[in-house]
Amino acid sequence: MSKLLKFITLAALSSSCMVVHAAELTAWVTDGESERPYFVQLEKAFNKEYGAKGLTLKIKPIPGYSDAVRAAFMSKDLPDLIMVDGPTMANYVWSKMLRPIDQMVDPATMKALLPGVVAQGTYGPDKHIYLLSQGDSSVALWGNKRFLERAGVEIPTSPDKAWDYEQFTAVLAKLKTVPGVKWPLDLKLNYSGEWLTYGYYPFIKSAGGNLVDPKTWKAQGTINSPATVGTVKKIKSWIDKGYVVPATAGDNRFFGDKTAALAWVGNWMWRAHSQALGDNLVLIPAPRFGPRAYAPNGAWGWAVPATAQRTDDIAKFLNFVLSKEQVATWSNITGYIPARADAAELTKLYSKDGKARLLAVQAQEIAVVRPIHPAYPVISSAFGKAISSVFEGADAQKALDKAASTIDEDIEDNNGYPPFNK
């Protein structure tokens, strides 16, 4: 072999050894219309940042998402990252579907996240974090300022000044007399499913009640306690007095024909409400049924399957997606509250001068996480059926007694869901 040919061959071998073989992370996400533009930009942004370093991201929207994830878990075919709805996290961890992610996320990032976001992702038995969201949700009272002013109602501006039950009931009574108001309050009785727990659990928590005992994980004596039963009865009293939009009246009495003066609903209604009411729209803190107010929280977040191996690469993704900039972008595109307080100023709605700032304040100060337990799907379903039946005329004590039995039977059938039984 000539010296020149030998040199060229060695140079080629040396060059081939320096080639960086790109690794690809795959993330499964929900196929929602409002989130789709975010995921498109996320893939492009991540690949721009890391592609030259040999790491790329492929995001796959999955129809029939929850069933697809369960099926992939059974067949051991899950991707590197998945999205999980907050209330289902505990069941996924208990089923050994997920691995902890707290050691993959920078301490500074963890410190910046909202308390409710961290609490939602923390699994009680081992205190590790398995889920982190880029956004959070909240529910407040949305008001038609024109009606409130005609009723002579003073509007609270912060959670520490929230109406208590008696004050709120008096407000509803005043609004009932205002011309044009057919119903003072829309409680979204036309909603079903998880809304029944998400939307009304904060009232119960505020009054000192709960759905299950967070120490014994028993429903008996808790979901049917005087505090819980009494709160459900108080809500029912508003219905009986004609203060609440009935389920049969549909969804748009507040923002459509404007015959409802107030609406108890979440941040996802910002666009519809603001477009319909304009300057007449006002946000009012969640009311309290006891010493302090609570507002719902919860959102889909990022989780890592237990089968995932490339934790260093996954850590790069988690820190990228939970960065201040990406959290703000998520909020600006989807309308959800940024999961980092320092990202709020990069958003239009939730900055200090933003029109939906109150929702961000609630997420920071009064967010209440739904019970983190593997039986949560059963807990929520049983409570939802009970409260629906009460709103339709059933006896509150009997309905919640039945819910307690249903929940405790499921927990007993699963041997207490160890290690929750210890």
GROMACS .gro file of C-alpha atoms in nm:
model
  422
    1MET     CA    1   0.000   0.000   0.000
    2SER     CA    2   0.139   0.341  -0.098
    3LYS     CA    3   0.211   0.594   0.175
    4LEU     CA    4  -0.055   0.825   0.029
    5LEU     CA    5  -0.324   0.555   0.021
    6LYS     CA    6  -0.232   0.444   0.372
    7PHE     CA    7  -0.264   0.804   0.494
    8ILE     CA    8  -0.605   0.847   0.331
    9THR     CA    9  -0.731   0.517   0.481
   10LEU     CA   10  -0.616   0.606   0.831
   11ALA     CA   11  -0.770   0.955   0.800
   12ALA     CA   12  -1.100   0.806   0.691
   13LEU     CA   13  -1.100   0.563   0.983
   14SER     CA   14  -1.018   0.843   1.225
   15SER     CA   15  -1.294   1.059   1.079
   16SER     CA   16  -1.551   0.778   1.108
   17CYS     CA   17  -1.467   0.731   1.472
   18MET     CA   18  -1.554   1.097   1.533
   19VAL     CA   19  -1.904   1.074   1.385
   20VAL     CA   20  -2.172   1.146   1.646
   21HIS     CA   21  -2.456   0.897   1.617
   22ALA     CA   22  -2.775   1.079   1.709
   23ALA     CA   23  -2.991   0.932   1.984
   24GLU     CA   24  -3.365   0.994   1.967
   25LEU     CA   25  -3.600   1.039   2.258
   26THR     CA   26  -3.963   0.949   2.198
   27ALA     CA   27  -4.242   1.119   2.391
   28TRP     CA   28  -4.610   1.027   2.377
   29VAL     CA   29  -4.857   1.310   2.429
   30THR     CA   30  -5.232   1.358   2.429
   31ASP     CA   31  -5.380   1.448   2.092
   32GLY     CA   32  -5.558   1.767   2.199
   33GLU     CA   33  -5.625   2.052   1.961
   34SER     CA   34  -5.523   2.329   2.202
   35GLU     CA   35  -5.193   2.160   2.294
   36ARG     CA   36  -5.090   2.054   1.943
   37PRO     CA   37  -4.917   2.382   1.845
   38TYR     CA   38  -4.714   2.369   2.164
   39PHE     CA   39  -4.583   2.021   2.095
   40VAL     CA   40  -4.485   2.118   1.742
   41GLN     CA   41  -4.272   2.406   1.869
   42LEU     CA   42  -4.134   2.194   2.156
   43GLU     CA   43  -3.996   1.933   1.919
   44LYS     CA   44  -3.838   2.200   1.698
   45ALA     CA   45  -3.694   2.395   1.993
   46PHE     CA   46  -3.544   2.089   2.161
   47ASN     CA   47  -3.391   1.960   1.839
   48LYS     CA   48  -3.243   2.302   1.767
   49GLU     CA   49  -3.084   2.303   2.113
   50TYR     CA   50  -2.962   1.943   2.124
   51GLY     CA   51  -2.959   1.811   1.767
   52ALA     CA   52  -2.601   1.919   1.702
   53LYS     CA   53  -2.505   1.748   2.028
   54GLY     CA   54  -2.640   1.414   1.910
   55LEU     CA   55  -2.979   1.411   2.080
   56THR     CA   56  -3.316   1.458   1.910
   57LEU     CA   57  -3.678   1.441   2.016
   58LYS     CA   58  -3.976   1.282   1.845
   59ILE     CA   59  -4.318   1.372   1.984
   60LYS     CA   60  -4.606   1.140   1.898
   61PRO     CA   61  -4.967   1.251   1.962
   62ILE     CA   62  -5.160   0.937   2.054
   63PRO     CA   63  -5.537   0.900   1.996
   64GLY     CA   64  -5.721   0.713   2.272
   65TYR     CA   65  -5.430   0.809   2.489
   66SER     CA   66  -5.495   0.648   2.830
   67ASP     CA   67  -5.594   0.312   2.684
   68ALA     CA   68  -5.293   0.319   2.453
   69VAL     CA   69  -5.056   0.384   2.744
   70ARG     CA   70  -5.204   0.100   2.948
   71ALA     CA   71  -5.177  -0.137   2.653
   72ALA     CA   72  -4.816  -0.037   2.588
   73PHE     CA   73  -4.734  -0.091   2.956
   74MET     CA   74  -4.874  -0.444   2.942
   75SER     CA   75  -4.674  -0.520   2.628
   76LYS     CA   76  -4.361  -0.348   2.765
   77ASP     CA   77  -4.355  -0.111   2.472
   78LEU     CA   78  -4.368   0.233   2.635
   79PRO     CA   79  -4.156   0.522   2.501
   80ASP     CA   80  -3.897   0.727   2.688
   81LEU     CA   81  -4.152   0.979   2.817
   82ILE     CA   82  -4.527   0.992   2.858
   83MET     CA   83  -4.783   1.242   2.978
   84VAL     CA   84  -4.998   1.150   3.278
   85ASP     CA   85  -5.304   1.322   3.423
   86GLY     CA   86  -5.229   1.431   3.779
   87PRO     CA   87  -5.502   1.238   3.964
   88THR     CA   88  -5.400   0.908   3.801
   89MET     CA   89  -5.032   0.933   3.894
   90ALA     CA   90  -5.060   0.736   4.220
   91ASN     CA   91  -5.234   0.448   4.046
   92TYR     CA   92  -4.965   0.440   3.777
   93VAL     CA   93  -4.686   0.439   4.036
   94TRP     CA   94  -4.856   0.173   4.245
   95SER     CA   95  -4.889  -0.037   3.929
   96LYS     CA   96  -4.510  -0.002   3.884
   97MET     CA   97  -4.555   0.185   3.559
   98LEU     CA   98  -4.339   0.490   3.645
   99ARG     CA   99  -3.997   0.569   3.785
  100PRO     CA  100  -3.903   0.869   4.006
  101ILE     CA  101  -3.788   1.183   3.828
  102ASP     CA  102  -3.692   1.414   4.116
  103GLN     CA  103  -3.322   1.325   4.081
  104MET     CA  104  -3.335   1.408   3.710
  105VAL     CA  105  -3.452   1.767   3.760
  106ASP     CA  106  -3.218   2.048   3.862
  107PRO     CA  107  -3.272   2.170   4.222
  108ALA     CA  108  -3.320   2.527   4.097
  109THR     CA  109  -3.600   2.411   3.867
  110MET     CA  110  -3.766   2.215   4.148
  111LYS     CA  111  -3.751   2.523   4.372
  112ALA     CA  112  -3.919   2.737   4.105
  113LEU     CA  113  -4.221   2.510   4.062
  114LEU     CA  114  -4.554   2.590   4.229
  115PRO     CA  115  -4.621   2.401   4.556
  116GLY     CA  116  -4.936   2.244   4.414
  117VAL     CA  117  -4.749   2.116   4.108
  118VAL     CA  118  -4.487   1.949   4.326
  119ALA     CA  119  -4.751   1.810   4.564
  120GLN     CA  120  -4.952   1.665   4.275
  121GLY     CA  121  -4.648   1.473   4.154
  122THR     CA  122  -4.530   1.342   4.492
  123TYR     CA  123  -4.606   0.981   4.584
  124GLY     CA  124  -4.672   0.955   4.956
  125PRO     CA  125  -4.515   0.620   5.050
  126ASP     CA  126  -4.166   0.700   4.922
  127LYS     CA  127  -4.188   1.083   4.898
  128HIS     CA  128  -4.041   1.075   4.548
  129ILE     CA  129  -4.172   1.281   4.259
  130TYR     CA  130  -4.304   1.092   3.957
  131LEU     CA  131  -4.486   1.365   3.766
  132LEU     CA  132  -4.419   1.730   3.690
  133SER     CA  133  -4.649   1.958   3.494
  134GLN     CA  134  -4.565   2.267   3.291
  135GLY     CA  135  -4.894   2.424   3.388
  136ASP     CA  136  -5.161   2.416   3.652
  137SER     CA  137  -5.533   2.478   3.657
  138SER     CA  138  -5.760   2.667   3.891
  139VAL     CA  139  -6.127   2.755   3.935
  140ALA     CA  140  -6.261   3.092   4.043
  141LEU     CA  141  -6.588   3.280   4.035
  142TRP     CA  142  -6.631   3.464   3.707
  143GLY     CA  143  -6.863   3.759   3.742
  144ASN     CA  144  -7.066   3.991   3.524
  145LYS     CA  145  -6.962   4.324   3.674
  146ARG     CA  146  -7.276   4.499   3.550
  147PHE     CA  147  -7.501   4.268   3.752
  148LEU     CA  148  -7.278   4.282   4.060
  149GLU     CA  149  -7.278   4.660   4.060
  150ARG     CA  150  -7.657   4.671   4.026
  151ALA     CA  151  -7.683   4.438   4.325
  152GLY     CA  152  -7.456   4.665   4.528
  153VAL     CA  153  -7.207   4.383   4.587
  154GLU     CA  154  -6.854   4.457   4.704
  155ILE     CA  155  -6.615   4.236   4.505
  156PRO     CA  156  -6.323   4.072   4.693
  157THR     CA  157  -5.989   4.085   4.513
  158SER     CA  158  -5.770   3.829   4.691
  159PRO     CA  159  -5.811   3.483   4.850
  160ASP     CA  160  -5.771   3.621   5.203
  161LYS     CA  161  -6.078   3.837   5.143
  162ALA     CA  162  -6.291   3.561   4.989
  163TRP     CA  163  -6.663   3.549   5.066
  164ASP     CA  164  -6.756   3.295   5.332
  165TYR     CA  165  -7.062   3.077   5.287
  166GLU     CA  166  -7.303   3.320   5.455
  167GLN     CA  167  -7.167   3.619   5.263
  168PHE     CA  168  -7.180   3.430   4.936
  169THR     CA  169  -7.534   3.315   4.997
  170ALA     CA  170  -7.635   3.675   5.069
  171VAL     CA  171  -7.473   3.781   4.740
  172LEU     CA  172  -7.672   3.516   4.553
  173ALA     CA  173  -7.993   3.639   4.715
  174LYS     CA  174  -7.922   3.997   4.605
  175LEU     CA  175  -7.836   3.893   4.252
  176LYS     CA  176  -8.161   3.699   4.226
  177THR     CA  177  -8.349   4.031   4.244
  178VAL     CA  178  -8.148   4.207   3.970
  179PRO     CA  179  -8.336   4.254   3.639
  180GLY     CA  180  -8.190   4.030   3.370
  181VAL     CA  181  -8.054   3.772   3.617
  182LYS     CA  182  -8.241   3.445   3.586
  183TRP     CA  183  -7.985   3.248   3.786
  184PRO     CA  184  -7.725   3.407   4.014
  185LEU     CA  185  -7.476   3.122   3.977
  186ASP     CA  186  -7.364   2.866   3.721
  187LEU     CA  187  -7.201   2.573   3.903
  188LYS     CA  188  -7.161   2.377   3.579
  189LEU     CA  189  -7.413   2.113   3.678
  190ASN     CA  190  -7.411   2.017   3.310
  191TYR     CA  191  -7.052   1.894   3.351
  192SER     CA  192  -6.992   1.533   3.455
  193GLY     CA  193  -6.708   1.295   3.529
  194GLU     CA  194  -6.401   1.432   3.706
  195TRP     CA  195  -6.548   1.782   3.731
  196LEU     CA  196  -6.774   1.664   4.013
  197THR     CA  197  -6.472   1.601   4.235
  198TYR     CA  198  -6.239   1.862   4.091
  199GLY     CA  199  -6.500   2.138   4.107
  200TYR     CA  200  -6.660   2.070   4.447
  201TYR     CA  201  -6.386   1.905   4.655
  202PRO     CA  202  -6.235   2.246   4.749
  203PHE     CA  203  -6.564   2.347   4.918
  204ILE     CA  204  -6.554   2.029   5.126
  205LYS     CA  205  -6.187   2.075   5.213
  206SER     CA  206  -6.254   2.437   5.312
  207ALA     CA  207  -6.526   2.324   5.552
  208GLY     CA  208  -6.292   2.075   5.719
  209GLY     CA  209  -6.423   1.768   5.538
  210ASN     CA  210  -6.252   1.525   5.304
  211LEU     CA  211  -6.315   1.227   5.078
  212VAL     CA  212  -6.083   0.981   5.252
  213ASP     CA  213  -5.879   0.999   5.570
  214PRO     CA  214  -5.522   1.085   5.457
  215LYS     CA  215  -5.372   0.874   5.738
  216THR     CA  216  -5.587   0.561   5.749
  217TRP     CA  217  -5.703   0.579   5.385
  218LYS     CA  218  -6.056   0.493   5.487
  219ALA     CA  219  -6.362   0.669   5.348
  220GLN     CA  220  -6.601   0.564   5.625
  221GLY     CA  221  -6.635   0.850   5.869
  222THR     CA  222  -6.474   1.098   5.629
  223ILE     CA  223  -6.664   1.122   5.302
  224ASN     CA  224  -6.985   1.078   5.503
  225SER     CA  225  -6.875   1.295   5.799
  226PRO     CA  226  -7.086   1.588   5.922
  227ALA     CA  227  -6.845   1.834   5.757
  228THR     CA  228  -6.867   1.671   5.415
  229VAL     CA  229  -7.240   1.598   5.431
  230GLY     CA  230  -7.310   1.949   5.560
  231THR     CA  231  -7.117   2.109   5.273
  232VAL     CA  232  -7.302   1.907   5.011
  233LYS     CA  233  -7.631   2.011   5.174
  234LYS     CA  234  -7.530   2.377   5.162
  235ILE     CA  235  -7.460   2.356   4.790
  236LYS     CA  236  -7.793   2.178   4.743
  237SER     CA  237  -7.970   2.460   4.929
  238TRP     CA  238  -7.858   2.703   4.657
  239ILE     CA  239  -8.011   2.473   4.397
  240ASP     CA  240  -8.335   2.448   4.594
  241LYS     CA  241  -8.361   2.827   4.617
  242GLY     CA  242  -8.333   2.864   4.240
  243TYR     CA  243  -7.990   3.028   4.256
  244VAL     CA  244  -7.811   2.775   4.033
  245VAL     CA  245  -7.833   2.717   3.659
  246PRO     CA  246  -7.988   2.370   3.613
  247ALA     CA  247  -7.804   2.109   3.411
  248THR     CA  248  -8.081   2.114   3.150
  249ALA     CA  249  -8.019   2.484   3.078
  250GLY     CA  250  -7.691   2.413   2.902
  251ASP     CA  251  -7.344   2.558   2.922
  252ASN     CA  252  -7.361   2.921   2.810
  253ARG     CA  253  -7.599   3.102   3.040
  254PHE     CA  254  -7.312   3.312   3.181
  255PHE     CA  255  -7.134   3.397   2.857
  256GLY     CA  256  -7.406   3.331   2.601
  257ASP     CA  257  -7.742   3.492   2.677
  258LYS     CA  258  -7.589   3.636   3.000
  259THR     CA  259  -7.877   3.532   3.223
  260ALA     CA  260  -7.636   3.403   3.494
  261ALA     CA  261  -7.443   3.657   3.701
  262LEU     CA  262  -7.162   3.430   3.824
  263ALA     CA  263  -6.993   3.112   3.703
  264TRP     CA  264  -6.778   2.867   3.902
  265VAL     CA  265  -6.546   2.727   3.636
  266GLY     CA  266  -6.182   2.706   3.538
  267ASN     CA  267  -5.913   2.887   3.343
  268TRP     CA  268  -6.003   2.703   3.021
  269MET     CA  269  -6.303   2.934   2.983
  270TRP     CA  270  -6.097   3.254   2.963
  271ARG     CA  271  -6.130   3.302   2.588
  272ALA     CA  272  -6.505   3.240   2.572
  273HIS     CA  273  -6.576   3.455   2.877
  274SER     CA  274  -6.350   3.747   2.784
  275GLN     CA  275  -6.474   3.761   2.426
  276ALA     CA  276  -6.838   3.758   2.538
  277LEU     CA  277  -6.823   3.998   2.835
  278GLY     CA  278  -6.523   4.219   2.760
  279ASP     CA  279  -6.477   4.484   3.029
  280ASN     CA  280  -6.779   4.348   3.218
  281LEU     CA  281  -6.584   4.034   3.309
  282VAL     CA  282  -6.438   4.019   3.659
  283LEU     CA  283  -6.256   3.737   3.841
  284ILE     CA  284  -6.350   3.674   4.205
  285PRO     CA  285  -6.160   3.449   4.452
  286ALA     CA  286  -6.292   3.102   4.535
  287PRO     CA  287  -6.542   3.126   4.823
  288ARG     CA  288  -6.474   2.960   5.155
  289PHE     CA  289  -6.694   2.728   5.361
  290GLY     CA  290  -6.463   2.737   5.662
  291PRO     CA  291  -6.158   2.926   5.795
  292ARG     CA  292  -5.984   2.947   5.457
  293ALA     CA  293  -6.061   2.915   5.089
  294TYR     CA  294  -5.930   2.645   4.857
  295ALA     CA  295  -5.931   2.621   4.480
  296PRO     CA  296  -5.884   2.313   4.263
  297ASN     CA  297  -5.554   2.233   4.101
  298GLY     CA  298  -5.420   1.970   3.868
  299ALA     CA  299  -5.297   1.913   3.516
  300TRP     CA  300  -5.135   1.668   3.281
  301GLY     CA  301  -4.761   1.642   3.327
  302TRP     CA  302  -4.446   1.463   3.221
  303ALA     CA  303  -4.356   1.121   3.359
  304VAL     CA  304  -4.096   0.855   3.283
  305PRO     CA  305  -4.192   0.490   3.236
  306ALA     CA  306  -4.019   0.242   3.467
  307THR     CA  307  -3.877   0.069   3.158
  308ALA     CA  308  -3.693   0.381   3.039
  309GLN     CA  309  -3.314   0.345   3.046
  310ARG     CA  310  -3.158   0.662   2.905
  311THR     CA  311  -3.198   0.873   3.216
  312ASP     CA  312  -2.921   1.122   3.129
  313ASP     CA  313  -3.090   1.211   2.800
  314ILE     CA  314  -3.434   1.214   2.964
  315ALA     CA  315  -3.300   1.452   3.230
  316LYS     CA  316  -3.194   1.692   2.955
  317PHE     CA  317  -3.548   1.688   2.820
  318LEU     CA  318  -3.713   1.737   3.160
  319ASN     CA  319  -3.498   2.036   3.245
  320PHE     CA  320  -3.559   2.184   2.900
  321VAL     CA  321  -3.936   2.140   2.908
  322LEU     CA  322  -3.959   2.275   3.265
  323SER     CA  323  -3.747   2.580   3.187
  324LYS     CA  324  -3.897   2.922   3.250
  325GLU     CA  325  -3.923   2.989   2.877
  326GLN     CA  326  -4.093   2.662   2.786
  327VAL     CA  327  -4.334   2.688   3.080
  328ALA     CA  328  -4.431   3.037   2.966
  329THR     CA  329  -4.474   2.917   2.607
  330TRP     CA  330  -4.698   2.634   2.727
  331SER     CA  331  -4.910   2.883   2.918
  332ASN     CA  332  -4.933   3.132   2.633
  333ILE     CA  333  -5.043   2.864   2.386
  334THR     CA  334  -5.277   2.655   2.602
  335GLY     CA  335  -5.405   2.917   2.848
  336TYR     CA  336  -5.306   2.712   3.153
  337ILE     CA  337  -5.142   2.875   3.454
  338PRO     CA  338  -4.760   2.859   3.435
  339ALA     CA  339  -4.618   2.598   3.673
  340ARG     CA  340  -4.336   2.833   3.768
  341ALA     CA  341  -4.404   3.163   3.942
  342ASP     CA  342  -4.107   3.320   3.761
  343ALA     CA  343  -4.261   3.229   3.425
  344ALA     CA  344  -4.580   3.423   3.492
  345GLU     CA  345  -4.421   3.754   3.392
  346LEU     CA  346  -4.349   3.608   3.048
  347THR     CA  347  -4.720   3.548   2.991
  348LYS     CA  348  -4.994   3.786   2.890
  349LEU     CA  349  -5.271   3.657   3.116
  350TYR     CA  350  -5.085   3.578   3.438
  351SER     CA  351  -4.828   3.854   3.476
  352LYS     CA  352  -4.875   4.109   3.755
  353ASP     CA  353  -5.086   4.323   3.524
  354GLY     CA  354  -5.252   4.028   3.350
  355LYS     CA  355  -5.629   4.007   3.348
  356ALA     CA  356  -5.625   3.649   3.481
  357ARG     CA  357  -5.364   3.715   3.749
  358LEU     CA  358  -5.601   3.600   4.025
  359LEU     CA  359  -5.591   3.244   3.891
  360ALA     CA  360  -5.211   3.242   3.920
  361VAL     CA  361  -5.236   3.376   4.275
  362GLN     CA  362  -5.480   3.101   4.367
  363ALA     CA  363  -5.249   2.837   4.215
  364GLN     CA  364  -4.968   2.974   4.428
  365GLU     CA  365  -5.158   3.024   4.755
  366ILE     CA  366  -5.472   2.810   4.789
  367ALA     CA  367  -5.436   2.514   4.553
  368VAL     CA  368  -5.569   2.188   4.696
  369VAL     CA  369  -5.451   1.859   4.552
  370ARG     CA  370  -5.702   1.580   4.516
  371PRO     CA  371  -5.628   1.266   4.727
  372ILE     CA  372  -5.308   1.101   4.601
  373HIS     CA  373  -5.393   0.733   4.627
  374PRO     CA  374  -5.410   0.437   4.387
  375ALA     CA  375  -5.784   0.411   4.451
  376TYR     CA  376  -5.844   0.769   4.339
  377PRO     CA  377  -6.038   0.669   4.025
  378VAL     CA  378  -6.284   0.482   4.249
  379ILE     CA  379  -6.287   0.762   4.509
  380SER     CA  380  -6.371   1.020   4.247
  381SER     CA  381  -6.630   0.806   4.073
  382ALA     CA  382  -6.810   0.721   4.399
  383PHE     CA  383  -6.815   1.082   4.515
  384GLY     CA  384  -6.929   1.204   4.175
  385LYS     CA  385  -7.222   0.964   4.171
  386ALA     CA  386  -7.316   1.062   4.526
  387ILE     CA  387  -7.311   1.436   4.475
  388SER     CA  388  -7.498   1.408   4.145
  389SER     CA  389  -7.773   1.208   4.312
  390VAL     CA  390  -7.797   1.463   4.595
  391PHE     CA  391  -7.831   1.748   4.348
  392GLU     CA  392  -8.114   1.552   4.189
  393GLY     CA  393  -8.293   1.507   4.521
  394ALA     CA  394  -8.137   1.210   4.701
  395ASP     CA  395  -8.066   1.217   5.075
  396ALA     CA  396  -7.713   1.347   5.126
  397GLN     CA  397  -7.624   1.124   5.422
  398LYS     CA  398  -7.744   0.806   5.251
  399ALA     CA  399  -7.573   0.891   4.923
  400LEU     CA  400  -7.239   0.959   5.090
  401ASP     CA  401  -7.272   0.652   5.314
  402LYS     CA  402  -7.301   0.448   4.996
  403ALA     CA  403  -6.995   0.622   4.851
  404ALA     CA  404  -6.797   0.538   5.165
  405SER     CA  405  -6.886   0.170   5.133
  406THR     CA  406  -6.793   0.162   4.764
  407ILE     CA  407  -6.453   0.319   4.825
  408ASP     CA  408  -6.363   0.109   5.128
  409GLU     CA  409  -6.469  -0.212   4.953
  410ASP     CA  410  -6.234  -0.134   4.665
  411ILE     CA  411  -5.948  -0.060   4.903
  412GLU     CA  412  -6.016  -0.382   5.097
  413ASP     CA  413  -6.038  -0.581   4.772
  414ASN     CA  414  -5.686  -0.460   4.695
  415ASN     CA  415  -5.552  -0.545   5.042
  416GLY     CA  416  -5.532  -0.178   5.133
  417TYR     CA  417  -5.315  -0.100   4.831
  418PRO     CA  418  -4.984  -0.176   5.006
  419PRO     CA  419  -4.782   0.016   5.116
  420PHE     CA  420  -5.074   0.252   5.182
  421ASN     CA  421  -5.210  -0.003   5.432
  422LYS     CA  422  -4.917   0.039   5.669
   0.00000   0.00000   0.00000
